[in-house]
């Protein structure tokens, strides 16, 4: 009876351990865990240092992206997203970052975790993509960069194009949704 329980526990630890990344890690520790970043993107927080690293990892058979932002040389916000970040996996990822003294609550189908001693917070969303964001108190209170809707970005790029005759098209001031 004990052997199957032990095998299940070890399998669960291995299953979750593949995608571990933690608040407070250095960039080198993230690289040792995930490998080299596949891309760097603009960070979501104003006071993040440099670019955010995007790593690819797997939870089971599902690929996930791990987006890491740094402050003072350490991870201060980490985002796990993708199909592998399931509702049943999120608490284990939170526990790896925050430890066992986490308080969980749910509000409007969004799960929240708070660890008061380490001052860590986590939020799990399922829409539009499965995403778990873990942050420390400083990153939680940090100023966020405004996000620009994709449609507006595409409209700005289209306004700078030229027509087939070579004349420059004026930038559109119309609502991008009026075409639908």
Tab-separated table of C-alpha atoms in Angstrom:
chain	number	residue	atom	x	y	z
A	1	UNK	CA	0.000	0.000	0.000
A	2	UNK	CA	2.839	2.424	0.793
A	3	UNK	CA	4.732	1.795	-2.447
A	4	UNK	CA	1.979	3.124	-4.799
A	5	UNK	CA	1.555	6.171	-2.578
A	6	UNK	CA	5.305	6.856	-2.656
A	7	UNK	CA	5.428	6.443	-6.452
A	8	UNK	CA	2.487	8.839	-6.852
A	9	UNK	CA	4.128	11.438	-4.602
A	10	UNK	CA	7.450	11.242	-6.453
A	11	UNK	CA	5.705	11.456	-9.829
A	12	UNK	CA	3.806	14.538	-8.685
A	13	UNK	CA	7.005	16.198	-7.484
A	14	UNK	CA	8.734	15.448	-10.780
A	15	UNK	CA	5.680	16.600	-12.753
A	16	UNK	CA	5.569	19.997	-11.064
A	17	UNK	CA	9.327	20.409	-10.630
A	18	UNK	CA	9.959	20.786	-14.342
A	19	UNK	CA	8.431	24.259	-14.427
A	20	UNK	CA	9.741	25.655	-11.200
A	21	UNK	CA	10.974	29.180	-10.994
A	22	UNK	CA	10.958	31.285	-7.906
A	23	UNK	CA	10.640	34.808	-6.630
A	24	UNK	CA	14.069	35.916	-5.433
A	25	UNK	CA	16.058	33.820	-7.895
A	26	UNK	CA	18.824	35.404	-9.951
A	27	UNK	CA	18.822	35.310	-13.728
A	28	UNK	CA	21.504	32.615	-13.584
A	29	UNK	CA	19.290	30.392	-11.413
A	30	UNK	CA	16.444	30.806	-13.921
A	31	UNK	CA	18.780	29.834	-16.781
A	32	UNK	CA	19.965	26.775	-14.834
A	33	UNK	CA	16.347	25.713	-14.294
A	34	UNK	CA	14.821	26.545	-17.704
A	35	UNK	CA	17.747	26.923	-20.117
A	36	UNK	CA	18.471	30.065	-22.096
A	37	UNK	CA	15.552	32.476	-22.629
A	38	UNK	CA	13.861	32.000	-26.006
A	39	UNK	CA	13.086	35.710	-26.329
A	40	UNK	CA	13.122	38.916	-24.353
A	41	UNK	CA	10.109	41.217	-24.224
A	42	UNK	CA	9.229	44.577	-22.722
A	43	UNK	CA	8.456	44.199	-19.028
A	44	UNK	CA	4.981	44.951	-17.683
A	45	UNK	CA	6.261	46.823	-14.630
A	46	UNK	CA	7.862	50.266	-14.905
A	47	UNK	CA	10.685	49.582	-12.405
A	48	UNK	CA	11.712	46.204	-13.812
A	49	UNK	CA	15.351	46.078	-14.882
A	50	UNK	CA	16.008	45.560	-18.575
A	51	UNK	CA	13.862	43.231	-20.619
A	52	UNK	CA	11.712	40.403	-19.290
A	53	UNK	CA	13.031	36.926	-20.092
A	54	UNK	CA	10.681	34.388	-21.660
A	55	UNK	CA	11.536	30.746	-21.075
A	56	UNK	CA	9.875	27.634	-22.451
A	57	UNK	CA	9.164	24.763	-20.099
A	58	UNK	CA	6.808	21.802	-19.843
A	59	UNK	CA	4.351	20.603	-17.271
A	60	UNK	CA	3.583	17.050	-18.240
A	61	UNK	CA	3.051	17.016	-22.010
A	62	UNK	CA	1.997	20.655	-22.205
A	63	UNK	CA	4.385	23.480	-23.053
A	64	UNK	CA	4.226	26.640	-20.980
A	65	UNK	CA	5.902	30.021	-21.091
A	66	UNK	CA	7.583	31.407	-18.017
A	67	UNK	CA	7.954	35.192	-18.134
A	68	UNK	CA	10.377	36.588	-15.582
A	69	UNK	CA	10.940	40.222	-14.594
A	70	UNK	CA	13.883	41.320	-12.430
A	71	UNK	CA	14.486	44.095	-9.901
A	72	UNK	CA	17.811	44.530	-8.058
A	73	UNK	CA	19.133	41.432	-9.865
A	74	UNK	CA	16.397	39.118	-8.533
A	75	UNK	CA	13.087	37.811	-9.840
A	76	UNK	CA	10.320	40.033	-8.498
A	77	UNK	CA	7.495	38.879	-10.771
A	78	UNK	CA	7.065	35.563	-12.524
A	79	UNK	CA	4.243	34.585	-14.876
A	80	UNK	CA	3.469	31.005	-15.881
A	81	UNK	CA	1.112	30.727	-18.840
A	82	UNK	CA	-0.123	28.081	-21.227
A	83	UNK	CA	-2.188	24.917	-21.286
A	84	UNK	CA	0.015	23.231	-18.704
A	85	UNK	CA	-0.864	25.788	-16.038
A	86	UNK	CA	-4.012	24.011	-14.955
A	87	UNK	CA	-6.231	24.683	-11.982
A	88	UNK	CA	-4.822	21.619	-10.203
A	89	UNK	CA	-1.187	22.636	-10.844
A	90	UNK	CA	-1.393	26.293	-9.762
A	91	UNK	CA	-1.338	25.624	-5.974
A	92	UNK	CA	1.872	23.592	-6.321
A	93	UNK	CA	3.586	26.394	-8.244
A	94	UNK	CA	2.441	28.888	-5.619
A	95	UNK	CA	3.744	26.627	-2.830
A	96	UNK	CA	7.169	26.441	-4.513
A	97	UNK	CA	7.354	30.234	-4.414
A	98	UNK	CA	5.564	31.037	-1.164
A	99	UNK	CA	5.934	27.967	1.021
A	100	UNK	CA	3.269	26.157	3.045
A	101	UNK	CA	1.762	29.132	4.940
A	102	UNK	CA	-0.361	30.403	2.065
A	103	UNK	CA	-3.939	31.586	2.411
A	104	UNK	CA	-6.132	30.964	-0.647
A	105	UNK	CA	-9.377	32.626	-1.689
A	106	UNK	CA	-11.511	32.761	-4.828
A	107	UNK	CA	-13.463	35.717	-6.124
A	108	UNK	CA	-15.379	35.668	-9.428
A	109	UNK	CA	-13.557	32.502	-10.571
A	110	UNK	CA	-10.145	34.116	-10.002
A	111	UNK	CA	-7.991	32.390	-7.396
A	112	UNK	CA	-5.747	34.430	-5.084
A	113	UNK	CA	-2.999	33.392	-2.677
A	114	UNK	CA	-1.294	35.512	-0.025
A	115	UNK	CA	1.712	34.604	2.104
A	116	UNK	CA	1.986	37.341	4.736
A	117	UNK	CA	5.409	36.549	6.208
A	118	UNK	CA	7.275	36.553	2.872
A	119	UNK	CA	4.809	39.106	1.450
A	120	UNK	CA	4.121	37.087	-1.690
A	121	UNK	CA	0.948	37.217	-3.747
A	122	UNK	CA	-0.327	35.034	-6.576
A	123	UNK	CA	-3.298	35.232	-8.934
A	124	UNK	CA	-4.597	32.502	-11.258
A	125	UNK	CA	-6.716	33.310	-14.338
A	126	UNK	CA	-8.225	30.944	-16.888
A	127	UNK	CA	-9.272	33.480	-19.507
A	128	UNK	CA	-8.105	34.362	-22.140
A	129	UNK	CA	-5.262	31.948	-21.372
A	130	UNK	CA	-4.397	29.901	-18.293
A	131	UNK	CA	-2.041	32.144	-16.344
A	132	UNK	CA	-0.530	32.229	-12.873
A	133	UNK	CA	1.234	35.422	-11.763
A	134	UNK	CA	3.396	35.337	-8.641
A	135	UNK	CA	4.814	38.577	-7.256
A	136	UNK	CA	6.314	40.055	-4.139
A	137	UNK	CA	4.800	43.036	-2.309
A	138	UNK	CA	7.035	45.513	-4.164
A	139	UNK	CA	6.054	44.256	-7.616
A	140	UNK	CA	2.392	44.100	-6.591
A	141	UNK	CA	2.481	47.803	-5.711
A	142	UNK	CA	4.697	48.814	-8.659
A	143	UNK	CA	3.399	50.964	-11.470
A	144	UNK	CA	2.225	48.921	-14.455
A	145	UNK	CA	2.988	49.952	-18.013
A	146	UNK	CA	-0.123	50.705	-20.040
A	147	UNK	CA	-1.015	48.028	-22.543
A	148	UNK	CA	-2.068	48.940	-26.054
A	149	UNK	CA	-4.779	46.848	-27.702
A	150	UNK	CA	-3.523	44.800	-30.633
A	151	UNK	CA	-6.035	46.361	-33.033
A	152	UNK	CA	-4.689	49.836	-32.345
A	153	UNK	CA	-1.105	48.704	-32.871
A	154	UNK	CA	-2.032	47.183	-36.228
A	155	UNK	CA	-3.903	50.337	-37.235
A	156	UNK	CA	-0.879	52.512	-36.476
A	157	UNK	CA	1.369	50.306	-38.580
A	158	UNK	CA	-1.105	50.286	-41.478
A	159	UNK	CA	-1.341	54.098	-41.406
A	160	UNK	CA	2.368	54.436	-42.197
A	161	UNK	CA	2.187	52.294	-45.338
A	162	UNK	CA	2.265	53.487	-48.912
A	163	UNK	CA	-0.264	52.705	-51.589
A	164	UNK	CA	0.680	50.873	-54.843
A	165	UNK	CA	1.286	54.199	-56.642
A	166	UNK	CA	3.952	55.082	-54.079
A	167	UNK	CA	2.068	57.869	-52.335
A	168	UNK	CA	2.051	57.827	-48.570
A	169	UNK	CA	-1.341	57.029	-47.031
A	170	UNK	CA	-2.472	59.327	-44.232
A	171	UNK	CA	-2.771	57.820	-40.785
A	172	UNK	CA	-6.293	56.627	-40.120
A	173	UNK	CA	-8.260	58.361	-37.390
A	174	UNK	CA	-11.274	56.092	-37.749
A	175	UNK	CA	-12.287	53.501	-35.226
A	176	UNK	CA	-10.586	50.182	-36.204
A	177	UNK	CA	-13.768	48.287	-35.280
A	178	UNK	CA	-15.985	50.178	-37.745
A	179	UNK	CA	-14.958	47.717	-40.495
A	180	UNK	CA	-16.633	44.812	-38.707
